[in-house]
Amino acid sequence: MRVVFVGPPGAGKGTQAKLICEEWGIPQISTGDMLREAKAKGTLPQDLVEKMSKGGLVPDDVVIGLIRARTELDDAKPGFLLDGFPRTVPQAEALNELLASRGQQLNVVVALEVPQDLLMERAVLRRTDKRTGQIYHLKYKPPPPDADLEHRADDREETVRHRIDVYEKMTADLLPFYGNAGLLKRVDGVGDVKEVTRRVLAVVKAAK
Ligand code: AP5
């Protein structure tokens, strides 16, 4: 299975991707996580660190390079779930070319839909355990007392608002691109995490 998750900041892409990848034994490939890892190691150029913390997108060639290298690894051969990539039509075209060159194709693009007020609450109150990468929420999924919590630099209210605007501009072209290819499935991302997982799995299984 080769699956893409698209959705605004805080929609639950990372939460759902982790659950589904665990169940299916395929890697979750998140460009956001890869970029944050590079930042933590000090290997992400400073101009990109600043771009990310202000909520802007990093250049297409950077994320395409990350995806090309990561999807070549052995664990991605049986399939993968791309979380947060592609985000622009040029990224989607580059992904098509990459897969075609390997005789592969996407099975489905899942667009998680959540209204704006809920997105703000989800993103601003999100905390991540630095040691395990586990995603928590101060209201909906409180962390254990021993968690080593991190508040993402781009999860401040004004930055989240900007990220939502960026997402809306970019999906104006990206969603029709995948809609025209017959790959797009819209999933309601509001409700209990397990219920959303059931909805996602239903559309992904139908695309198998
Ligand atoms: P990225 O890390 O991809 O961030 P994002 O797309 O903005 O998405 P988020 O991680 O904010 O949200 P999510 O949908 O994963 O939600 P989560 O599951 O955590 O990208 C960060 C930055 O990197 C970008 O701004 C850009 O700079 C750069 N970048 C990345 N990819 C790029 C690309 N392709 N091109 C260019 N630049 C790129 O959930 C959020 C919270 O809600 C959590 O606390 C969770 O516990 C809670 N929650 C989840 N589901 C539920 C539920 N059903 N009910 C209640 N709470 C829930």
XYZ file of N, CA and C and ligand atoms in Angstrom:
681
model
N 0.822 -1.201 0.000
C 0.000 0.000 0.000
C 0.859 1.255 0.000
N 0.525 2.185 -0.844
C 1.198 3.490 -0.814
C 0.119 4.551 -0.624
N 0.171 5.151 0.543
C -0.915 6.039 0.971
C -0.348 7.428 1.253
N -1.128 8.452 0.915
C -0.761 9.834 1.257
C -1.809 10.383 2.216
N -1.355 11.050 3.276
C -2.254 11.787 4.174
C -2.089 13.275 3.928
N -3.195 13.924 3.626
C -3.213 15.376 3.457
C -4.160 15.924 4.514
N -3.836 17.094 5.044
C -4.769 17.691 6.005
C -4.118 18.887 6.657
N -4.938 19.799 7.166
C -4.392 21.007 7.781
C -3.631 20.699 9.068
N -2.856 21.667 9.575
C -2.145 21.485 10.832
C -3.119 21.103 11.936
N -2.785 20.054 12.681
C -3.640 19.642 13.789
C -4.800 18.746 13.386
N -4.868 18.360 12.124
C -6.004 17.537 11.668
C -5.959 16.127 12.251
N -4.758 15.695 12.671
C -4.640 14.334 13.217
C -3.896 13.391 12.290
N -3.175 13.948 11.319
C -2.435 13.095 10.358
C -1.418 12.217 11.082
N -0.594 12.845 11.943
C 0.452 12.100 12.648
C -0.146 11.048 13.574
N -1.194 11.432 14.292
C -1.859 10.500 15.226
C -2.385 9.286 14.468
N -3.100 9.522 13.391
C -3.691 8.414 12.622
C -2.612 7.613 11.890
N -1.609 8.311 11.374
C -0.549 7.620 10.621
C 0.163 6.607 11.515
N 0.458 7.011 12.756
C 1.155 6.094 13.682
C 0.330 4.837 13.915
N -0.968 5.011 14.162
C -1.834 3.860 14.470
C -1.933 2.921 13.268
N -2.101 3.496 12.091
C -2.302 2.671 10.900
C -0.996 1.973 10.497
N 0.115 2.681 10.623
C 1.403 2.074 10.260
C 1.762 0.945 11.224
N 1.423 1.109 12.497
C 1.672 0.021 13.458
C 0.859 -1.202 13.070
N -0.391 -0.970 12.720
C -1.268 -2.102 12.383
C -0.798 -2.801 11.105
N -0.299 -2.050 10.144
C 0.040 -2.625 8.842
C 1.512 -2.942 8.661
N 2.343 -2.486 9.594
C 3.771 -2.769 9.472
C 4.430 -2.058 8.297
N 3.952 -0.867 7.985
C 4.616 -0.056 6.947
C 5.141 1.219 7.610
N 6.196 1.834 7.052
C 6.726 3.031 7.709
C 5.861 4.273 7.500
N 5.812 5.087 8.553
C 5.195 6.409 8.462
C 6.306 7.359 8.055
N 6.143 8.001 6.923
C 7.195 8.897 6.441
C 6.658 10.326 6.504
N 7.137 11.067 7.498
C 6.640 12.426 7.733
C 7.749 13.422 7.422
N 7.521 14.269 6.432
C 8.540 15.278 6.111
C 8.713 16.246 7.285
N 7.620 16.539 7.994
C 7.728 17.425 9.161
C 8.654 16.814 10.210
N 8.454 15.508 10.509
C 9.326 14.843 11.504
C 10.772 14.826 11.020
N 10.984 14.538 9.729
C 12.359 14.481 9.210
C 13.041 15.847 9.318
N 12.285 16.888 9.014
C 12.857 18.240 9.094
C 13.162 18.611 10.547
N 12.250 18.230 11.463
C 12.502 18.531 12.892
C 13.704 17.739 13.416
N 13.859 16.482 12.930
C 15.045 15.705 13.344
C 16.321 16.390 12.862
N 16.293 16.855 11.602
C 17.480 17.544 11.060
C 17.769 18.807 11.861
N 16.703 19.491 12.252
C 16.883 20.711 13.068
C 17.529 20.345 14.408
N 17.013 19.274 15.049
C 17.543 18.866 16.360
C 19.017 18.465 16.258
N 19.397 17.858 15.124
C 20.802 17.443 14.943
C 21.688 18.607 14.516
N 21.063 19.727 14.165
C 21.827 20.890 13.725
C 22.215 20.827 12.259
N 21.552 19.937 11.486
C 21.929 19.800 10.067
C 20.959 20.543 9.124
N 19.923 21.154 9.697
C 18.988 21.913 8.848
C 19.499 23.354 8.735
N 19.672 23.847 7.493
C 20.172 25.224 7.341
C 19.299 26.236 8.113
N 19.959 27.263 8.649
C 19.282 28.210 9.524
C 18.082 28.896 8.849
N 18.206 29.187 7.543
C 17.074 29.864 6.886
C 15.839 28.948 6.861
N 16.061 27.621 6.787
C 14.912 26.707 6.796
C 14.354 26.539 8.211
N 15.234 26.582 9.209
C 14.771 26.527 10.605
C 13.811 27.696 10.845
N 14.219 28.880 10.369
C 13.389 30.076 10.585
C 12.082 29.978 9.807
N 12.181 29.488 8.569
C 10.977 29.344 7.743
C 9.963 28.443 8.447
N 10.448 27.290 8.947
C 9.547 26.348 9.626
C 8.950 26.959 10.882
N 9.769 27.642 11.684
C 9.218 28.143 12.951
C 8.212 29.266 12.710
N 8.282 29.904 11.524
C 7.286 30.939 11.200
C 6.061 30.339 10.509
N 6.107 29.023 10.214
C 4.942 28.372 9.618
C 4.936 28.353 8.104
N 6.060 28.717 7.468
C 6.118 28.665 5.995
C 6.560 27.287 5.519
N 6.408 27.040 4.224
C 6.839 25.759 3.659
C 8.323 25.824 3.312
N 9.017 24.706 3.420
C 10.401 24.653 2.948
C 10.365 24.360 1.443
N 11.449 24.664 0.714
C 11.402 24.518 -0.743
C 11.117 23.083 -1.191
N 10.425 22.986 -2.330
C 10.041 21.667 -2.861
C 11.242 20.734 -3.010
N 12.367 21.257 -3.559
C 13.485 20.347 -3.840
C 14.046 19.705 -2.565
N 13.939 20.413 -1.440
C 14.445 19.862 -0.168
C 13.601 18.650 0.243
N 12.266 18.828 0.261
C 11.414 17.718 0.737
C 11.366 16.578 -0.285
N 11.451 16.915 -1.571
C 11.463 15.848 -2.591
C 12.716 14.985 -2.407
N 13.844 15.633 -2.125
C 15.090 14.890 -1.881
C 14.960 13.973 -0.666
N 14.328 14.481 0.393
C 14.137 13.654 1.597
C 13.280 12.431 1.277
N 12.212 12.642 0.524
C 11.285 11.544 0.207
C 11.955 10.535 -0.727
N 12.717 11.030 -1.688
C 13.389 10.114 -2.617
C 14.292 9.161 -1.826
N 15.095 9.729 -0.929
C 16.052 8.906 -0.172
C 15.324 7.963 0.792
N 14.303 8.477 1.468
C 13.640 7.650 2.505
C 12.844 6.494 1.893
N 12.205 6.742 0.741
C 11.371 5.687 0.151
C 12.212 4.613 -0.544
N 13.530 4.870 -0.664
C 14.415 3.863 -1.255
C 14.827 2.789 -0.252
N 14.640 3.078 1.032
C 15.097 2.136 2.063
C 14.241 0.857 2.025
N 14.868 -0.228 2.488
C 14.221 -1.544 2.386
C 12.845 -1.603 3.042
N 12.712 -0.951 4.212
C 11.433 -1.086 4.929
C 10.278 -0.439 4.164
N 10.598 0.413 3.170
C 9.531 1.080 2.411
C 9.145 0.287 1.164
N 9.840 -0.825 0.910
C 9.553 -1.580 -0.322
C 8.119 -2.133 -0.345
N 7.605 -2.696 0.784
C 6.237 -3.223 0.739
C 5.166 -2.124 0.714
N 5.547 -0.914 1.029
C 4.581 0.183 1.032
C 4.972 1.216 2.069
N 4.227 2.328 2.082
C 4.520 3.398 3.055
C 3.344 4.339 3.138
N 3.364 5.118 4.210
C 2.337 6.149 4.367
C 3.055 7.496 4.435
N 2.776 8.354 3.485
C 3.393 9.686 3.463
C 2.506 10.653 4.246
N 3.078 11.228 5.300
C 2.333 12.103 6.209
C 2.834 13.538 6.021
N 2.024 14.347 5.308
C 2.424 15.753 5.108
C 3.225 15.993 3.841
N 3.315 15.014 2.986
C 3.953 15.146 1.671
C 3.124 14.318 0.701
N 2.841 14.814 -0.497
C 3.144 16.150 -1.006
C 2.194 17.220 -0.466
N 2.675 18.458 -0.575
C 1.884 19.603 -0.130
C 1.643 20.590 -1.255
N 2.340 20.426 -2.347
C 2.165 21.323 -3.497
C 2.039 20.448 -4.751
N 1.510 21.034 -5.819
C 1.390 20.259 -7.066
C 2.767 19.846 -7.601
N 3.784 20.731 -7.595
C 5.108 20.252 -8.032
C 5.617 19.072 -7.199
N 5.351 19.057 -5.905
C 5.753 17.897 -5.091
C 4.979 16.650 -5.521
N 3.683 16.821 -5.800
C 2.859 15.671 -6.216
C 3.337 15.134 -7.564
N 3.715 16.050 -8.474
C 4.216 15.606 -9.784
C 5.545 14.878 -9.630
N 6.392 15.410 -8.748
C 7.692 14.751 -8.522
C 7.484 13.363 -7.926
N 6.501 13.231 -7.035
C 6.221 11.914 -6.440
C 5.732 10.944 -7.515
N 4.854 11.411 -8.383
C 4.371 10.544 -9.481
C 5.546 10.042 -10.320
N 6.456 10.967 -10.657
C 7.614 10.581 -11.492
C 8.495 9.576 -10.776
N 8.712 9.840 -9.495
C 9.559 8.950 -8.693
C 8.966 7.537 -8.659
N 7.664 7.469 -8.375
C 7.014 6.147 -8.289
C 7.003 5.470 -9.656
N 6.700 6.237 -10.699
C 6.656 5.652 -12.050
C 8.020 5.077 -12.420
N 9.092 5.759 -12.023
C 10.436 5.274 -12.368
C 10.743 3.948 -11.675
N 9.967 3.635 -10.630
C 10.148 2.363 -9.914
C 9.023 1.375 -10.239
N 8.187 1.740 -11.205
C 7.057 0.863 -11.569
C 6.004 0.802 -10.475
N 5.903 1.875 -9.682
C 4.942 1.890 -8.569
C 3.910 2.995 -8.780
N 2.854 2.940 -7.972
C 1.888 4.034 -7.984
C 1.217 4.184 -6.624
N 0.555 5.312 -6.424
C -0.182 5.523 -5.179
C -1.484 4.746 -5.210
N -1.936 4.291 -4.036
C -3.248 3.642 -3.961
C -4.346 4.648 -3.611
N -4.026 5.544 -2.667
C -5.087 6.449 -2.204
C -4.481 7.678 -1.516
N -5.202 8.789 -1.624
C -4.840 10.028 -0.926
C -5.986 10.343 0.038
N -5.688 10.330 1.327
C -6.713 10.567 2.345
C -6.613 12.018 2.804
N -7.699 12.770 2.632
C -7.735 14.162 3.109
C -8.544 14.197 4.401
N -7.867 14.481 5.513
C -8.549 14.556 6.819
C -9.151 15.946 6.970
N -10.449 16.016 7.239
C -11.129 17.310 7.309
C -11.573 17.624 8.750
N -11.150 18.799 9.223
C -11.481 19.242 10.589
C -11.720 20.753 10.535
N -12.794 21.260 11.185
C -13.028 22.706 11.149
C -11.950 23.503 11.881
N -11.816 24.780 11.458
C -10.694 25.625 11.927
C -10.587 25.792 13.433
N -11.737 25.999 14.133
C -11.648 26.255 15.574
C -11.056 25.049 16.310
N -11.399 23.866 15.839
C -10.881 22.643 16.453
C -9.397 22.455 16.120
N -9.008 22.863 14.914
C -7.589 22.757 14.523
C -6.715 23.582 15.455
N -7.181 24.800 15.752
C -6.408 25.684 16.630
C -6.206 25.016 17.982
N -7.297 24.515 18.543
C -7.211 23.895 19.873
C -6.297 22.671 19.847
N -6.416 21.869 18.791
C -5.602 20.658 18.715
C -4.110 20.984 18.613
N -3.787 21.967 17.780
C -2.364 22.260 17.559
C -1.754 22.997 18.752
N -2.483 23.990 19.282
C -1.896 24.824 20.339
C -1.677 24.018 21.628
N -2.544 23.052 21.893
C -2.412 22.264 23.135
C -1.684 20.935 22.905
N -1.117 20.763 21.717
C -0.352 19.538 21.461
C 1.000 19.593 22.187
N 1.416 18.465 22.704
C 2.772 18.321 23.254
C 3.302 16.977 22.769
N 4.619 16.919 22.528
C 5.226 15.673 22.050
C 6.281 15.227 23.054
N 6.331 13.913 23.316
C 7.382 13.381 24.193
C 8.661 13.274 23.371
N 9.684 14.025 23.769
C 10.946 14.072 23.007
C 11.596 12.706 22.891
N 11.422 11.864 23.942
C 12.135 10.576 23.931
C 11.450 9.542 23.051
N 10.110 9.553 23.036
C 9.384 8.482 22.329
C 8.743 8.977 21.026
N 8.611 10.274 20.864
C 7.927 10.814 19.686
C 6.407 10.727 19.815
N 5.934 10.219 20.954
C 4.484 10.075 21.166
C 3.806 11.450 21.209
N 2.671 11.554 20.510
C 1.945 12.833 20.473
C 0.877 12.833 21.569
N 0.863 13.919 22.379
C -0.163 14.054 23.422
C -0.952 15.335 23.188
N -2.017 15.484 23.987
C -2.814 16.708 23.944
C -3.217 17.043 25.367
N -2.993 18.310 25.773
C -3.211 18.648 27.184
C -4.663 18.435 27.607
N -5.601 18.494 26.643
C -7.014 18.299 27.005
C -7.499 16.895 26.635
N -7.187 16.455 25.407
C -7.780 15.202 24.916
C -6.941 13.953 25.181
N -5.620 14.128 25.347
C -4.771 12.954 25.597
C -3.626 13.382 26.518
N -3.928 13.541 27.806
C -2.913 14.078 28.713
C -1.686 13.178 28.798
N -0.500 13.786 28.818
C 0.738 12.990 28.876
C 0.958 12.401 30.266
N 1.721 11.297 30.358
C 2.061 10.756 31.684
C 3.028 11.704 32.397
N 3.095 11.628 33.742
C 3.915 12.587 34.495
C 5.397 12.534 34.132
N 5.902 11.370 33.676
C 7.340 11.272 33.390
C 7.693 11.632 31.940
N 6.721 12.107 31.156
C 7.010 12.445 29.750
C 7.945 13.659 29.683
N 8.840 13.653 28.688
C 9.750 14.777 28.485
C 9.150 15.634 27.359
N 8.314 16.588 27.765
C 7.447 17.244 26.785
C 8.110 18.388 26.025
N 7.696 18.479 24.762
C 8.169 19.556 23.892
C 6.949 20.253 23.281
N 7.000 21.582 23.258
C 5.953 22.361 22.588
C 6.560 22.856 21.284
N 6.038 22.399 20.152
C 6.659 22.744 18.868
C 6.732 24.254 18.666
N 7.850 24.687 18.077
C 8.070 26.121 17.853
C 6.958 26.720 16.984
N 6.371 25.898 16.096
C 5.348 26.429 15.181
C 3.935 26.184 15.696
N 3.783 25.805 16.979
C 2.443 25.559 17.524
C 1.910 26.722 18.361
N 2.517 27.905 18.243
C 1.957 29.105 18.899
C 0.751 29.544 18.065
N -0.206 30.185 18.755
C -1.492 30.463 18.104
C -1.367 31.197 16.761
N -0.587 32.293 16.733
C -0.493 33.081 15.500
C 0.142 32.275 14.364
N 1.130 31.435 14.743
C 1.817 30.634 13.724
C 0.889 29.548 13.186
N 0.091 28.965 14.078
C -0.853 27.942 13.609
C -1.836 28.571 12.616
N -2.286 29.787 12.955
C -3.225 30.481 12.054
C -2.588 30.648 10.662
N -1.317 31.055 10.670
C -0.614 31.248 9.395
C -0.472 29.907 8.653
N -0.158 28.841 9.403
C -0.008 27.519 8.764
C -1.323 27.065 8.139
N -2.431 27.372 8.810
C -3.740 26.988 8.248
C -3.976 27.749 6.928
N -3.610 29.058 6.919
C -3.765 29.854 5.689
C -2.913 29.262 4.567
N -1.659 28.916 4.904
C -0.745 28.334 3.898
C -1.362 27.041 3.354
N -1.899 26.236 4.261
C -2.489 24.956 3.852
C -3.667 25.194 2.891
N -4.514 26.171 3.233
C -5.690 26.401 2.395
C -5.298 26.854 0.995
N -4.267 27.702 0.925
C -3.813 28.176 -0.401
C -3.262 27.002 -1.204
N -2.477 26.187 -0.551
C -1.806 25.113 -1.291
C -2.795 24.035 -1.731
N -3.791 23.719 -0.884
C -4.710 22.630 -1.259
C -5.712 23.065 -2.324
N -5.810 24.367 -2.544
C -6.694 24.833 -3.615
C -6.310 24.153 -4.929
N -5.045 23.852 -5.117
C -4.601 23.147 -6.335
C -4.339 21.663 -6.090
N -3.840 21.343 -4.902
C -3.412 19.955 -4.656
C -4.603 18.979 -4.607
N -5.678 19.372 -3.923
C -6.807 18.439 -3.808
C -7.453 18.164 -5.177
N -7.693 19.180 -6.016
C -8.209 18.880 -7.357
C -7.248 18.005 -8.167
N -5.942 18.200 -7.979
C -4.942 17.380 -8.688
C -5.203 15.901 -8.396
N -5.374 15.573 -7.117
C -5.612 14.171 -6.763
C -7.059 13.743 -7.037
N -7.981 14.712 -6.957
C -9.380 14.400 -7.303
C -9.471 13.978 -8.762
N -8.799 14.724 -9.641
C -8.835 14.404 -11.075
C -8.168 13.062 -11.366
N -7.218 12.681 -10.513
C -6.534 11.387 -10.705
C -7.361 10.229 -10.122
N -8.502 10.558 -9.499
C -9.372 9.523 -8.927
C -8.829 8.906 -7.646
N -7.906 9.609 -6.988
C -7.255 9.030 -5.799
C -7.763 9.624 -4.478
N -8.471 10.745 -4.548
C -8.793 11.499 -3.334
C -9.996 10.938 -2.574
N -9.786 10.705 -1.269
C -10.889 10.299 -0.391
C -10.928 11.257 0.787
N -12.059 11.920 0.977
C -12.191 12.863 2.093
C -12.731 12.116 3.309
N -12.105 12.355 4.466
C -12.513 11.663 5.693
C -12.755 12.703 6.784
N -13.887 12.569 7.466
C -14.207 13.462 8.579
C -13.256 13.156 9.741
N -12.449 14.163 10.135
C -11.458 13.959 11.191
C -11.949 14.381 12.562
N -13.256 14.680 12.695
C -13.816 15.093 13.983
C -14.364 13.869 14.705
N -14.046 13.772 15.995
C -14.574 12.656 16.794
C -13.439 11.940 17.490
N -13.821 10.874 18.154
C -12.867 10.067 18.902
C -11.764 9.532 17.971
N -10.516 9.474 18.472
C -9.386 9.026 17.646
C -9.685 7.654 17.009
N -10.232 6.727 17.827
C -10.493 5.373 17.294
C -11.550 5.389 16.199
N -12.533 6.256 16.367
C -13.590 6.349 15.356
C -13.002 6.892 14.037
N -12.124 7.892 14.155
C -11.492 8.435 12.942
C -10.635 7.345 12.289
N -9.924 6.551 13.113
C -9.110 5.457 12.549
C -9.997 4.503 11.751
N -11.155 4.186 12.303
C -12.080 3.274 11.584
C -12.461 3.851 10.220
N -12.734 5.164 10.207
C -13.130 5.802 8.923
C -11.972 5.755 7.932
N -10.769 6.055 8.434
C -9.600 6.067 7.532
C -9.360 4.660 6.992
N -9.386 3.676 7.898
C -9.119 2.300 7.456
C -10.143 1.847 6.417
N -11.377 2.280 6.587
C -12.423 1.869 5.632
C -12.078 2.363 4.224
N -11.632 3.612 4.086
C -11.339 4.113 2.739
C -10.038 3.519 2.201
N -9.075 3.281 3.108
C -7.796 2.730 2.644
C -7.992 1.276 2.189
N -8.754 0.510 2.975
C -8.991 -0.896 2.591
C -9.736 -0.972 1.261
N -10.669 -0.059 1.062
C -11.443 -0.063 -0.184
C -10.553 0.238 -1.388
N -9.416 0.898 -1.154
C -8.528 1.286 -2.262
C -7.488 0.218 -2.567
N -7.445 -0.831 -1.762
C -6.394 -1.851 -1.886
C -6.471 -2.566 -3.229
P 4.173 18.913 9.724
O 4.938 18.347 10.844
O 3.787 18.028 8.605
O 2.931 19.678 10.333
P 1.439 19.874 9.820
O 1.117 19.355 8.480
O 1.169 21.314 10.028
O 0.607 18.946 10.733
P 0.706 18.802 12.262
O 1.871 17.946 12.629
O 0.611 20.153 12.918
O -0.672 18.108 12.605
P -1.203 16.638 12.438
O -2.256 16.642 11.390
O -0.088 15.640 12.277
O -1.908 16.463 13.847
P -1.543 15.522 15.108
O -1.834 14.106 14.791
O -0.215 15.865 15.658
O 4.982 20.128 9.065
C 5.619 21.112 9.858
C 6.359 22.075 8.974
O 7.383 21.385 8.236
C 5.550 22.787 7.894
O 4.892 23.940 8.393
C 6.649 23.150 6.883
O 7.422 24.220 7.332
C 7.514 21.904 6.904
N 7.082 20.890 5.940
C 6.655 19.629 6.245
N 6.330 18.956 5.126
C 6.547 19.810 4.092
C 6.356 19.706 2.690
N 5.877 18.574 2.133
N 6.657 20.778 1.932
C 7.165 21.908 2.469
N 7.339 22.078 3.796
C 7.030 21.042 4.608
O -2.694 16.007 16.123
C -2.680 17.318 16.653
C -3.157 17.288 18.120
O -4.524 16.896 18.148
C -2.406 16.278 18.996
O -2.208 16.825 20.268
C -3.326 15.053 19.054
O -3.167 14.332 20.276
C -4.702 15.704 18.924
N -5.660 14.872 18.214
C -5.448 14.180 17.045
N -6.587 13.545 16.658
C -7.525 13.875 17.588
C -8.928 13.534 17.739
N -9.566 12.757 16.854
N -9.578 14.058 18.795
C -8.940 14.863 19.717
N -7.620 15.213 19.614
C -6.928 14.718 18.565
